[in-house]
PDB file of C-alpha atoms and ligand atoms in Angstrom:
ATOM      1  CA  MET K   1      27.175 106.095  -0.853  1.00  0.00           C
ATOM      2  CA  LYS K   2      23.661 107.490  -0.880  1.00  0.00           C
ATOM      3  CA  TYR K   3      20.526 105.468  -1.498  1.00  0.00           C
ATOM      4  CA  GLU K   4      18.399 106.559  -4.476  1.00  0.00           C
ATOM      5  CA  ARG K   5      15.553 104.023  -4.380  1.00  0.00           C
ATOM      6  CA  ILE K   6      15.001 103.424  -0.675  1.00  0.00           C
ATOM      7  CA  GLU K   7      15.228 105.354   2.551  1.00  0.00           C
ATOM      8  CA  VAL K   8      17.440 103.834   5.247  1.00  0.00           C
ATOM      9  CA  ARG K   9      16.981 105.038   8.840  1.00  0.00           C
ATOM     10  CA  PRO K  10      19.399 103.588  11.417  1.00  0.00           C
ATOM     11  CA  ILE K  11      17.716 102.711  14.730  1.00  0.00           C
ATOM     12  CA  ALA K  12      20.885 102.502  16.857  1.00  0.00           C
ATOM     13  CA  GLY K  13      24.582 103.344  16.692  1.00  0.00           C
ATOM     14  CA  ALA K  14      25.737  99.719  16.592  1.00  0.00           C
ATOM     15  CA  CYS K  15      23.532  98.085  13.968  1.00  0.00           C
ATOM     16  CA  GLY K  16      20.000  97.956  12.592  1.00  0.00           C
ATOM     17  CA  ALA K  17      18.122 100.212  10.181  1.00  0.00           C
ATOM     18  CA  GLU K  18      14.551 100.591   8.993  1.00  0.00           C
ATOM     19  CA  VAL K  19      14.189 100.464   5.228  1.00  0.00           C
ATOM     20  CA  HIS K  20      11.336 102.498   3.766  1.00  0.00           C
ATOM     21  CA  GLY K  21       9.970 102.748   0.248  1.00  0.00           C
ATOM     22  CA  VAL K  22       9.748  99.017  -0.453  1.00  0.00           C
ATOM     23  CA  ASP K  23       6.643  96.853  -0.891  1.00  0.00           C
ATOM     24  CA  LEU K  24       7.765  93.238  -0.550  1.00  0.00           C
ATOM     25  CA  ALA K  25       4.464  91.993  -1.991  1.00  0.00           C
ATOM     26  CA  LYS K  26       5.702  93.208  -5.381  1.00  0.00           C
ATOM     27  CA  PRO K  27       8.779  92.048  -7.299  1.00  0.00           C
ATOM     28  CA  LEU K  28      11.793  94.302  -6.665  1.00  0.00           C
ATOM     29  CA  ASP K  29      13.484  95.835  -9.685  1.00  0.00           C
ATOM     30  CA  ASP K  30      17.235  95.223  -9.923  1.00  0.00           C
ATOM     31  CA  ALA K  31      18.271  98.685  -8.722  1.00  0.00           C
ATOM     32  CA  THR K  32      16.001  98.557  -5.672  1.00  0.00           C
ATOM     33  CA  PHE K  33      17.115  95.021  -4.829  1.00  0.00           C
ATOM     34  CA  ALA K  34      20.784  96.103  -5.055  1.00  0.00           C
ATOM     35  CA  GLU K  35      20.101  98.913  -2.562  1.00  0.00           C
ATOM     36  CA  VAL K  36      18.196  96.606  -0.191  1.00  0.00           C
ATOM     37  CA  ARG K  37      21.112  94.192  -0.329  1.00  0.00           C
ATOM     38  CA  ARG K  38      23.589  97.015   0.372  1.00  0.00           C
ATOM     39  CA  ALA K  39      21.464  98.242   3.289  1.00  0.00           C
ATOM     40  CA  PHE K  40      21.483  94.686   4.682  1.00  0.00           C
ATOM     41  CA  ILE K  41      25.273  94.360   4.445  1.00  0.00           C
ATOM     42  CA  GLU K  42      25.915  97.857   5.823  1.00  0.00           C
ATOM     43  CA  ASN K  43      23.444  97.694   8.721  1.00  0.00           C
ATOM     44  CA  LEU K  44      23.640  93.952   9.618  1.00  0.00           C
ATOM     45  CA  VAL K  45      19.906  93.794  10.286  1.00  0.00           C
ATOM     46  CA  ILE K  46      17.207  95.635   8.365  1.00  0.00           C
ATOM     47  CA  PHE K  47      13.557  96.169   9.188  1.00  0.00           C
ATOM     48  CA  PHE K  48      10.498  96.819   7.057  1.00  0.00           C
ATOM     49  CA  ARG K  49       7.179  98.144   8.353  1.00  0.00           C
ATOM     50  CA  ASP K  50       3.547  97.679   7.274  1.00  0.00           C
ATOM     51  CA  GLN K  51       4.161  94.777   4.909  1.00  0.00           C
ATOM     52  CA  GLU K  52       1.346  92.464   3.808  1.00  0.00           C
ATOM     53  CA  ILE K  53       2.909  89.413   2.241  1.00  0.00           C
ATOM     54  CA  THR K  54       1.768  85.876   1.543  1.00  0.00           C
ATOM     55  CA  GLU K  55       3.853  82.840   2.392  1.00  0.00           C
ATOM     56  CA  GLU K  56       4.878  82.626  -1.272  1.00  0.00           C
ATOM     57  CA  GLN K  57       5.994  86.276  -1.330  1.00  0.00           C
ATOM     58  CA  HIS K  58       7.916  85.734   1.912  1.00  0.00           C
ATOM     59  CA  LYS K  59       9.773  82.799   0.370  1.00  0.00           C
ATOM     60  CA  ALA K  60      10.311  84.670  -2.902  1.00  0.00           C
ATOM     61  CA  PHE K  61      12.014  87.532  -1.025  1.00  0.00           C
ATOM     62  CA  GLY K  62      14.267  85.019   0.754  1.00  0.00           C
ATOM     63  CA  ARG K  63      15.156  83.298  -2.529  1.00  0.00           C
ATOM     64  CA  LEU K  64      16.563  86.578  -3.843  1.00  0.00           C
ATOM     65  CA  PHE K  65      19.417  85.977  -1.382  1.00  0.00           C
ATOM     66  CA  GLY K  66      19.884  82.208  -1.795  1.00  0.00           C
ATOM     67  CA  THR K  67      18.311  78.812  -1.324  1.00  0.00           C
ATOM     68  CA  LEU K  68      15.995  78.324   1.637  1.00  0.00           C
ATOM     69  CA  ASN K  69      16.737  76.206   4.676  1.00  0.00           C
ATOM     70  CA  ILE K  70      14.289  73.622   6.034  1.00  0.00           C
ATOM     71  CA  HIS K  71      14.630  73.734   9.820  1.00  0.00           C
ATOM     72  CA  PRO K  72      16.031  70.390  10.988  1.00  0.00           C
ATOM     73  CA  ARG K  73      14.337  70.420  14.406  1.00  0.00           C
ATOM     74  CA  TYR K  74      11.036  72.303  14.283  1.00  0.00           C
ATOM     75  CA  MET K  75       7.757  71.458  12.616  1.00  0.00           C
ATOM     76  CA  PRO K  76       7.228  73.636   9.540  1.00  0.00           C
ATOM     77  CA  LEU K  77       4.123  75.593   8.643  1.00  0.00           C
ATOM     78  CA  GLU K  78       1.702  73.172   7.015  1.00  0.00           C
ATOM     79  CA  GLY K  79       2.237  73.112   3.261  1.00  0.00           C
ATOM     80  CA  HIS K  80       5.390  75.266   3.512  1.00  0.00           C
ATOM     81  CA  PRO K  81       8.437  73.227   4.575  1.00  0.00           C
ATOM     82  CA  GLU K  82      10.666  76.326   4.262  1.00  0.00           C
ATOM     83  CA  ILE K  83       8.622  78.350   6.765  1.00  0.00           C
ATOM     84  CA  PHE K  84       9.391  77.946  10.459  1.00  0.00           C
ATOM     85  CA  PRO K  85       6.458  79.265  12.506  1.00  0.00           C
ATOM     86  CA  ILE K  86       7.718  81.041  15.631  1.00  0.00           C
ATOM     87  CA  ARG K  87       4.640  81.141  17.834  1.00  0.00           C
ATOM     88  CA  LYS K  88       3.741  81.736  21.431  1.00  0.00           C
ATOM     89  CA  ASP K  89       0.180  81.467  22.702  1.00  0.00           C
ATOM     90  CA  PRO K  90      -1.193  83.046  25.894  1.00  0.00           C
ATOM     91  CA  GLU K  91      -1.097  79.750  27.812  1.00  0.00           C
ATOM     92  CA  HIS K  92       2.536  78.989  26.927  1.00  0.00           C
ATOM     93  CA  THR K  93       5.527  79.998  29.001  1.00  0.00           C
ATOM     94  CA  GLU K  94       8.549  79.329  26.760  1.00  0.00           C
ATOM     95  CA  ASN K  95       9.447  81.251  23.644  1.00  0.00           C
ATOM     96  CA  ILE K  96      11.794  80.440  20.795  1.00  0.00           C
ATOM     97  CA  GLY K  97      15.153  82.183  20.769  1.00  0.00           C
ATOM     98  CA  GLY K  98      15.023  83.516  24.332  1.00  0.00           C
ATOM     99  CA  VAL K  99      18.799  83.409  24.701  1.00  0.00           C
ATOM    100  CA  TRP K 100      21.505  85.265  22.758  1.00  0.00           C
ATOM    101  CA  HIS K 101      22.448  83.071  19.809  1.00  0.00           C
ATOM    102  CA  SER K 102      23.158  82.714  16.101  1.00  0.00           C
ATOM    103  CA  ASP K 103      21.091  80.220  14.151  1.00  0.00           C
ATOM    104  CA  LEU K 104      22.158  76.674  13.297  1.00  0.00           C
ATOM    105  CA  THR K 105      25.898  77.175  13.738  1.00  0.00           C
ATOM    106  CA  HIS K 106      26.355  73.416  14.136  1.00  0.00           C
ATOM    107  CA  LEU K 107      25.850  73.103  10.373  1.00  0.00           C
ATOM    108  CA  PRO K 108      28.953  73.078   8.132  1.00  0.00           C
ATOM    109  CA  ALA K 109      27.408  76.072   6.334  1.00  0.00           C
ATOM    110  CA  PRO K 110      25.301  78.031   8.850  1.00  0.00           C
ATOM    111  CA  PRO K 111      22.585  80.324   7.454  1.00  0.00           C
ATOM    112  CA  LEU K 112      23.281  83.601   5.697  1.00  0.00           C
ATOM    113  CA  GLY K 113      20.343  85.085   7.552  1.00  0.00           C
ATOM    114  CA  SER K 114      16.695  84.876   8.524  1.00  0.00           C
ATOM    115  CA  ILE K 115      13.637  86.894   7.537  1.00  0.00           C
ATOM    116  CA  LEU K 116      11.048  87.102  10.295  1.00  0.00           C
ATOM    117  CA  TYR K 117       7.546  88.396   9.510  1.00  0.00           C
ATOM    118  CA  ALA K 118       5.159  89.485  12.290  1.00  0.00           C
ATOM    119  CA  LEU K 119       1.583  88.228  11.925  1.00  0.00           C
ATOM    120  CA  ASP K 120       0.348  89.003  15.434  1.00  0.00           C
ATOM    121  CA  VAL K 121       2.163  90.825  18.233  1.00  0.00           C
ATOM    122  CA  PRO K 122       1.460  91.561  21.899  1.00  0.00           C
ATOM    123  CA  PRO K 123       0.390  95.108  22.842  1.00  0.00           C
ATOM    124  CA  ALA K 124       3.817  95.595  24.463  1.00  0.00           C
ATOM    125  CA  GLY K 125       6.875  93.379  24.804  1.00  0.00           C
ATOM    126  CA  GLY K 126       8.196  90.628  22.561  1.00  0.00           C
ATOM    127  CA  ASP K 127      10.937  92.865  21.118  1.00  0.00           C
ATOM    128  CA  THR K 128      13.982  91.294  19.477  1.00  0.00           C
ATOM    129  CA  MET K 129      17.549  92.415  20.197  1.00  0.00           C
ATOM    130  CA  PHE K 130      20.506  92.107  17.846  1.00  0.00           C
ATOM    131  CA  ALA K 131      24.235  92.410  18.617  1.00  0.00           C
ATOM    132  CA  SER K 132      26.973  93.324  16.143  1.00  0.00           C
ATOM    133  CA  GLN K 133      29.737  90.747  16.181  1.00  0.00           C
ATOM    134  CA  TYR K 134      31.956  93.111  14.190  1.00  0.00           C
ATOM    135  CA  LEU K 135      31.937  95.536  17.109  1.00  0.00           C
ATOM    136  CA  ALA K 136      32.375  92.670  19.556  1.00  0.00           C
ATOM    137  CA  TYR K 137      35.517  91.574  17.729  1.00  0.00           C
ATOM    138  CA  GLU K 138      36.896  95.094  17.262  1.00  0.00           C
ATOM    139  CA  ALA K 139      36.530  95.885  20.987  1.00  0.00           C
ATOM    140  CA  LEU K 140      38.780  92.990  22.054  1.00  0.00           C
ATOM    141  CA  SER K 141      42.360  93.711  23.097  1.00  0.00           C
ATOM    142  CA  ASP K 142      45.163  93.026  20.616  1.00  0.00           C
ATOM    143  CA  GLY K 143      46.369  90.192  22.844  1.00  0.00           C
ATOM    144  CA  MET K 144      42.968  88.495  22.828  1.00  0.00           C
ATOM    145  CA  LYS K 145      42.633  88.986  19.058  1.00  0.00           C
ATOM    146  CA  ARG K 146      46.051  87.354  18.562  1.00  0.00           C
ATOM    147  CA  MET K 147      45.098  84.402  20.764  1.00  0.00           C
ATOM    148  CA  LEU K 148      41.723  83.852  19.026  1.00  0.00           C
ATOM    149  CA  ALA K 149      43.185  84.156  15.521  1.00  0.00           C
ATOM    150  CA  GLY K 150      44.134  80.495  15.260  1.00  0.00           C
ATOM    151  CA  MET K 151      41.319  79.029  17.342  1.00  0.00           C
ATOM    152  CA  LYS K 152      38.318  77.034  16.234  1.00  0.00           C
ATOM    153  CA  GLY K 153      35.071  76.544  18.112  1.00  0.00           C
ATOM    154  CA  VAL K 154      33.431  73.129  18.080  1.00  0.00           C
ATOM    155  CA  HIS K 155      29.698  73.618  17.507  1.00  0.00           C
ATOM    156  CA  ASP K 156      27.257  70.808  18.113  1.00  0.00           C
ATOM    157  CA  ASN K 157      23.555  70.266  18.235  1.00  0.00           C
ATOM    158  CA  ARG K 158      22.772  68.620  21.551  1.00  0.00           C
ATOM    159  CA  ILE K 159      19.785  66.546  20.541  1.00  0.00           C
ATOM    160  CA  GLN K 160      17.041  66.366  23.090  1.00  0.00           C
ATOM    161  CA  SER K 161      15.515  62.990  23.813  1.00  0.00           C
ATOM    162  CA  ASN K 162      11.932  62.527  22.654  1.00  0.00           C
ATOM    163  CA  LYS K 163      10.856  62.803  26.316  1.00  0.00           C
ATOM    164  CA  VAL K 164      12.520  66.221  26.674  1.00  0.00           C
ATOM    165  CA  ALA K 165      11.089  67.245  23.293  1.00  0.00           C
ATOM    166  CA  SER K 166       7.587  66.313  24.554  1.00  0.00           C
ATOM    167  CA  GLU K 167       8.085  68.340  27.727  1.00  0.00           C
ATOM    168  CA  ARG K 168       9.293  71.348  25.765  1.00  0.00           C
ATOM    169  CA  ASN K 169       6.440  70.977  23.302  1.00  0.00           C
ATOM    170  CA  SER K 170       3.884  71.212  26.111  1.00  0.00           C
ATOM    171  CA  ALA K 171       5.439  74.547  27.211  1.00  0.00           C
ATOM    172  CA  ARG K 172       5.717  76.000  23.707  1.00  0.00           C
ATOM    173  CA  SER K 173       3.522  76.695  20.695  1.00  0.00           C
ATOM    174  CA  SER K 174       6.270  76.063  18.099  1.00  0.00           C
ATOM    175  CA  LYS K 175       6.739  72.309  18.109  1.00  0.00           C
ATOM    176  CA  LEU K 176       9.935  70.295  17.930  1.00  0.00           C
ATOM    177  CA  ARG K 177       9.759  67.361  15.566  1.00  0.00           C
ATOM    178  CA  GLN K 178       9.139  64.203  17.604  1.00  0.00           C
ATOM    179  CA  ASP K 179      10.887  62.089  15.002  1.00  0.00           C
ATOM    180  CA  ASN K 180      14.125  64.052  15.150  1.00  0.00           C
ATOM    181  CA  GLN K 181      16.514  61.801  13.277  1.00  0.00           C
ATOM    182  CA  GLU K 182      19.198  64.439  12.838  1.00  0.00           C
ATOM    183  CA  ASP K 183      22.658  63.099  13.551  1.00  0.00           C
ATOM    184  CA  GLU K 184      24.520  64.739  16.359  1.00  0.00           C
ATOM    185  CA  PRO K 185      26.926  66.580  14.111  1.00  0.00           C
ATOM    186  CA  GLU K 186      29.967  68.398  15.370  1.00  0.00           C
ATOM    187  CA  CYS K 187      31.386  71.126  13.287  1.00  0.00           C
ATOM    188  CA  GLU K 188      34.457  73.304  13.708  1.00  0.00           C
ATOM    189  CA  HIS K 189      34.298  76.980  12.777  1.00  0.00           C
ATOM    190  CA  PRO K 190      36.904  79.706  13.290  1.00  0.00           C
ATOM    191  CA  VAL K 191      36.270  81.795  16.414  1.00  0.00           C
ATOM    192  CA  VAL K 192      36.952  84.867  14.278  1.00  0.00           C
ATOM    193  CA  VAL K 193      35.397  84.814  10.812  1.00  0.00           C
ATOM    194  CA  THR K 194      35.729  87.120   7.827  1.00  0.00           C
ATOM    195  CA  HIS K 195      32.385  88.150   6.392  1.00  0.00           C
ATOM    196  CA  PRO K 196      32.249  86.959   2.769  1.00  0.00           C
ATOM    197  CA  GLU K 197      30.634  90.166   1.502  1.00  0.00           C
ATOM    198  CA  SER K 198      31.873  93.004   3.725  1.00  0.00           C
ATOM    199  CA  GLY K 199      35.358  91.559   4.336  1.00  0.00           C
ATOM    200  CA  ARG K 200      35.081  92.625   8.011  1.00  0.00           C
ATOM    201  CA  LYS K 201      36.115  90.364  10.881  1.00  0.00           C
ATOM    202  CA  ALA K 202      33.451  89.163  13.315  1.00  0.00           C
ATOM    203  CA  LEU K 203      33.438  87.130  16.511  1.00  0.00           C
ATOM    204  CA  PHE K 204      31.719  83.773  15.915  1.00  0.00           C
ATOM    205  CA  VAL K 205      30.856  82.016  19.174  1.00  0.00           C
ATOM    206  CA  ASN K 206      27.424  80.792  20.165  1.00  0.00           C
ATOM    207  CA  ILE K 207      26.616  79.903  23.769  1.00  0.00           C
ATOM    208  CA  ILE K 208      23.959  77.347  22.746  1.00  0.00           C
ATOM    209  CA  ARG K 209      26.185  75.531  20.232  1.00  0.00           C
ATOM    210  CA  THR K 210      29.890  76.206  20.967  1.00  0.00           C
ATOM    211  CA  HIS K 211      30.703  73.776  23.743  1.00  0.00           C
ATOM    212  CA  ARG K 212      34.493  73.709  23.446  1.00  0.00           C
ATOM    213  CA  PHE K 213      37.465  74.854  21.399  1.00  0.00           C
ATOM    214  CA  ALA K 214      39.208  72.420  19.052  1.00  0.00           C
ATOM    215  CA  GLY K 215      41.988  70.602  20.916  1.00  0.00           C
ATOM    216  CA  MET K 216      40.604  71.549  24.352  1.00  0.00           C
ATOM    217  CA  THR K 217      38.173  69.958  26.812  1.00  0.00           C
ATOM    218  CA  GLU K 218      34.785  71.439  27.653  1.00  0.00           C
ATOM    219  CA  ASP K 219      35.991  72.299  31.174  1.00  0.00           C
ATOM    220  CA  GLU K 220      39.024  74.138  29.792  1.00  0.00           C
ATOM    221  CA  SER K 221      36.967  75.949  27.165  1.00  0.00           C
ATOM    222  CA  ARG K 222      33.920  76.994  29.202  1.00  0.00           C
ATOM    223  CA  PRO K 223      35.333  80.094  30.972  1.00  0.00           C
ATOM    224  CA  LEU K 224      36.572  81.675  27.733  1.00  0.00           C
ATOM    225  CA  ILE K 225      33.393  80.770  25.816  1.00  0.00           C
ATOM    226  CA  LYS K 226      31.348  82.385  28.580  1.00  0.00           C
ATOM    227  CA  TYR K 227      33.561  85.476  28.613  1.00  0.00           C
ATOM    228  CA  LEU K 228      33.330  85.883  24.835  1.00  0.00           C
ATOM    229  CA  CYS K 229      29.550  85.356  24.737  1.00  0.00           C
ATOM    230  CA  ASP K 230      28.991  87.860  27.567  1.00  0.00           C
ATOM    231  CA  HIS K 231      31.329  90.340  25.883  1.00  0.00           C
ATOM    232  CA  ALA K 232      29.626  89.765  22.483  1.00  0.00           C
ATOM    233  CA  THR K 233      26.305  91.114  23.707  1.00  0.00           C
ATOM    234  CA  ARG K 234      27.403  94.242  25.566  1.00  0.00           C
ATOM    235  CA  PRO K 235      24.629  96.865  25.303  1.00  0.00           C
ATOM    236  CA  GLU K 236      26.700  99.191  23.117  1.00  0.00           C
ATOM    237  CA  PHE K 237      26.921  96.508  20.410  1.00  0.00           C
ATOM    238  CA  THR K 238      23.137  96.062  20.228  1.00  0.00           C
ATOM    239  CA  CYS K 239      19.898  97.414  18.844  1.00  0.00           C
ATOM    240  CA  ARG K 240      16.373  96.564  19.923  1.00  0.00           C
ATOM    241  CA  PHE K 241      13.429  96.261  17.554  1.00  0.00           C
ATOM    242  CA  ARG K 242       9.842  96.962  18.581  1.00  0.00           C
ATOM    243  CA  TRP K 243       7.511  94.854  16.457  1.00  0.00           C
ATOM    244  CA  GLU K 244       4.194  95.826  14.907  1.00  0.00           C
ATOM    245  CA  LYS K 245       1.905  93.607  12.877  1.00  0.00           C
ATOM    246  CA  GLY K 246       3.366  93.574   9.349  1.00  0.00           C
ATOM    247  CA  SER K 247       6.950  94.275  10.468  1.00  0.00           C
ATOM    248  CA  ILE K 248       9.799  92.262   8.991  1.00  0.00           C
ATOM    249  CA  ALA K 249      13.323  91.823  10.354  1.00  0.00           C
ATOM    250  CA  PHE K 250      16.084  90.430   8.148  1.00  0.00           C
ATOM    251  CA  TRP K 251      19.279  89.719  10.076  1.00  0.00           C
ATOM    252  CA  ASP K 252      22.705  88.683   8.873  1.00  0.00           C
ATOM    253  CA  ASN K 253      23.446  85.506  10.827  1.00  0.00           C
ATOM    254  CA  ARG K 254      27.130  85.767   9.861  1.00  0.00           C
ATOM    255  CA  CYS K 255      27.736  88.910  11.918  1.00  0.00           C
ATOM    256  CA  VAL K 256      24.879  89.407  14.409  1.00  0.00           C
ATOM    257  CA  MET K 257      23.486  87.440  17.295  1.00  0.00           C
ATOM    258  CA  HIS K 258      19.851  87.843  18.294  1.00  0.00           C
ATOM    259  CA  TYR K 259      17.658  87.459  21.367  1.00  0.00           C
ATOM    260  CA  ALA K 260      13.851  87.260  21.518  1.00  0.00           C
ATOM    261  CA  LEU K 261      12.468  88.775  24.727  1.00  0.00           C
ATOM    262  CA  ASN K 262       9.883  86.708  26.585  1.00  0.00           C
ATOM    263  CA  ASP K 263       8.139  89.508  28.489  1.00  0.00           C
ATOM    264  CA  TYR K 264       4.508  89.292  27.347  1.00  0.00           C
ATOM    265  CA  PRO K 265       2.792  86.586  29.436  1.00  0.00           C
ATOM    266  CA  GLY K 266      -0.815  86.005  28.485  1.00  0.00           C
ATOM    267  CA  TYR K 267      -0.472  87.397  24.955  1.00  0.00           C
ATOM    268  CA  ARG K 268      -0.040  85.902  21.525  1.00  0.00           C
ATOM    269  CA  ARG K 269       2.989  86.504  19.323  1.00  0.00           C
ATOM    270  CA  TYR K 270       2.946  84.867  15.889  1.00  0.00           C
ATOM    271  CA  MET K 271       5.813  85.105  13.433  1.00  0.00           C
ATOM    272  CA  ASN K 272       6.839  83.228  10.302  1.00  0.00           C
ATOM    273  CA  ARG K 273      10.530  82.763   9.608  1.00  0.00           C
ATOM    274  CA  VAL K 274      12.295  82.002   6.350  1.00  0.00           C
ATOM    275  CA  THR K 275      16.009  81.211   6.593  1.00  0.00           C
ATOM    276  CA  VAL K 276      18.471  81.607   3.724  1.00  0.00           C
ATOM    277  CA  ASP K 277      21.309  79.085   3.403  1.00  0.00           C
ATOM    278  CA  GLY K 278      24.854  80.371   3.854  1.00  0.00           C
ATOM    279  CA  THR K 279      28.379  79.206   3.104  1.00  0.00           C
ATOM    280  CA  ARG K 280      31.108  77.676   5.251  1.00  0.00           C
ATOM    281  CA  PRO K 281      32.603  80.379   7.507  1.00  0.00           C
ATOM    282  CA  VAL K 282      36.261  81.276   6.929  1.00  0.00           C
TER     283      VAL K 282
HETATM  284  C1  LIG M   1      14.596  83.427  16.640  1.00  0.00           C
HETATM  285  O1  LIG M   1      14.642  83.271  15.429  1.00  0.00           O
HETATM  286  O2  LIG M   1      15.495  83.055  17.380  1.00  0.00           O
HETATM  287  C2  LIG M   1      13.388  84.123  17.252  1.00  0.00           C
HETATM  288  C3  LIG M   1      13.404  85.580  16.999  1.00  0.00           C
HETATM  289  C4  LIG M   1      12.140  86.247  17.469  1.00  0.00           C
HETATM  290  O3  LIG M   1      11.111  85.578  17.638  1.00  0.00           O
HETATM  291  O4  LIG M   1      12.157  87.454  17.639  1.00  0.00           O
END
């Protein structure tokens, strides 16, 4: 179906499209919002350019898709508990999200998606990559699909001690909460999930959170988890987004993984992230 209100330009064969003709500083009329939502579902991750939005407008755009998550582990932007500042300063070495992952999959209902807004970007580098987990699933052999059909991954949030949190905080601009009181929850999710809106099947494993399969030990599970996570991010399933100040990326956490490149030593990269709550994967 064609778009009437917006222009949608895919940036890769696998996933990802730039959406033009939208000013997110202004309320979206129903027809435009419906097309933006369709572009999001069809392309898995959508990008906007040259946006100038306030924190309130950023949150208001997120709320069009659901309630907003308050990050359990990171310090929020002052005065905005729903905004997770993703920052790296010239003197810092570690970035946030520098490994292929999906967000917060240890929660019973992991996020629907995240909306990342670029405030300051390095002259080159700091791109973000996304990988379609629909394509990752579809490329598996029939035998592997049959085996995974009944399996569940156990996702947990390995809490760092306050000492480790302090060490990480000295290497990073985005700060972990020192008073992390979060329980160490364990949550089982199917290894293959059906997207609640598209109805397509997607692989749902996360190297930073899936530490074993239900009914199996970590040692037994590790080789297959590693295989699936390596497979899930094959180059032909990915797109790569080059940021500019004012760019926004909105990814569907239910069917893409993402990876923030840390290749801009000595430069600043400042982003604000708003995350929309999701539902329990099935
Ligand atoms: C993240 O949300 O994992 C970070 C993404 C980015 O900074 O590009």
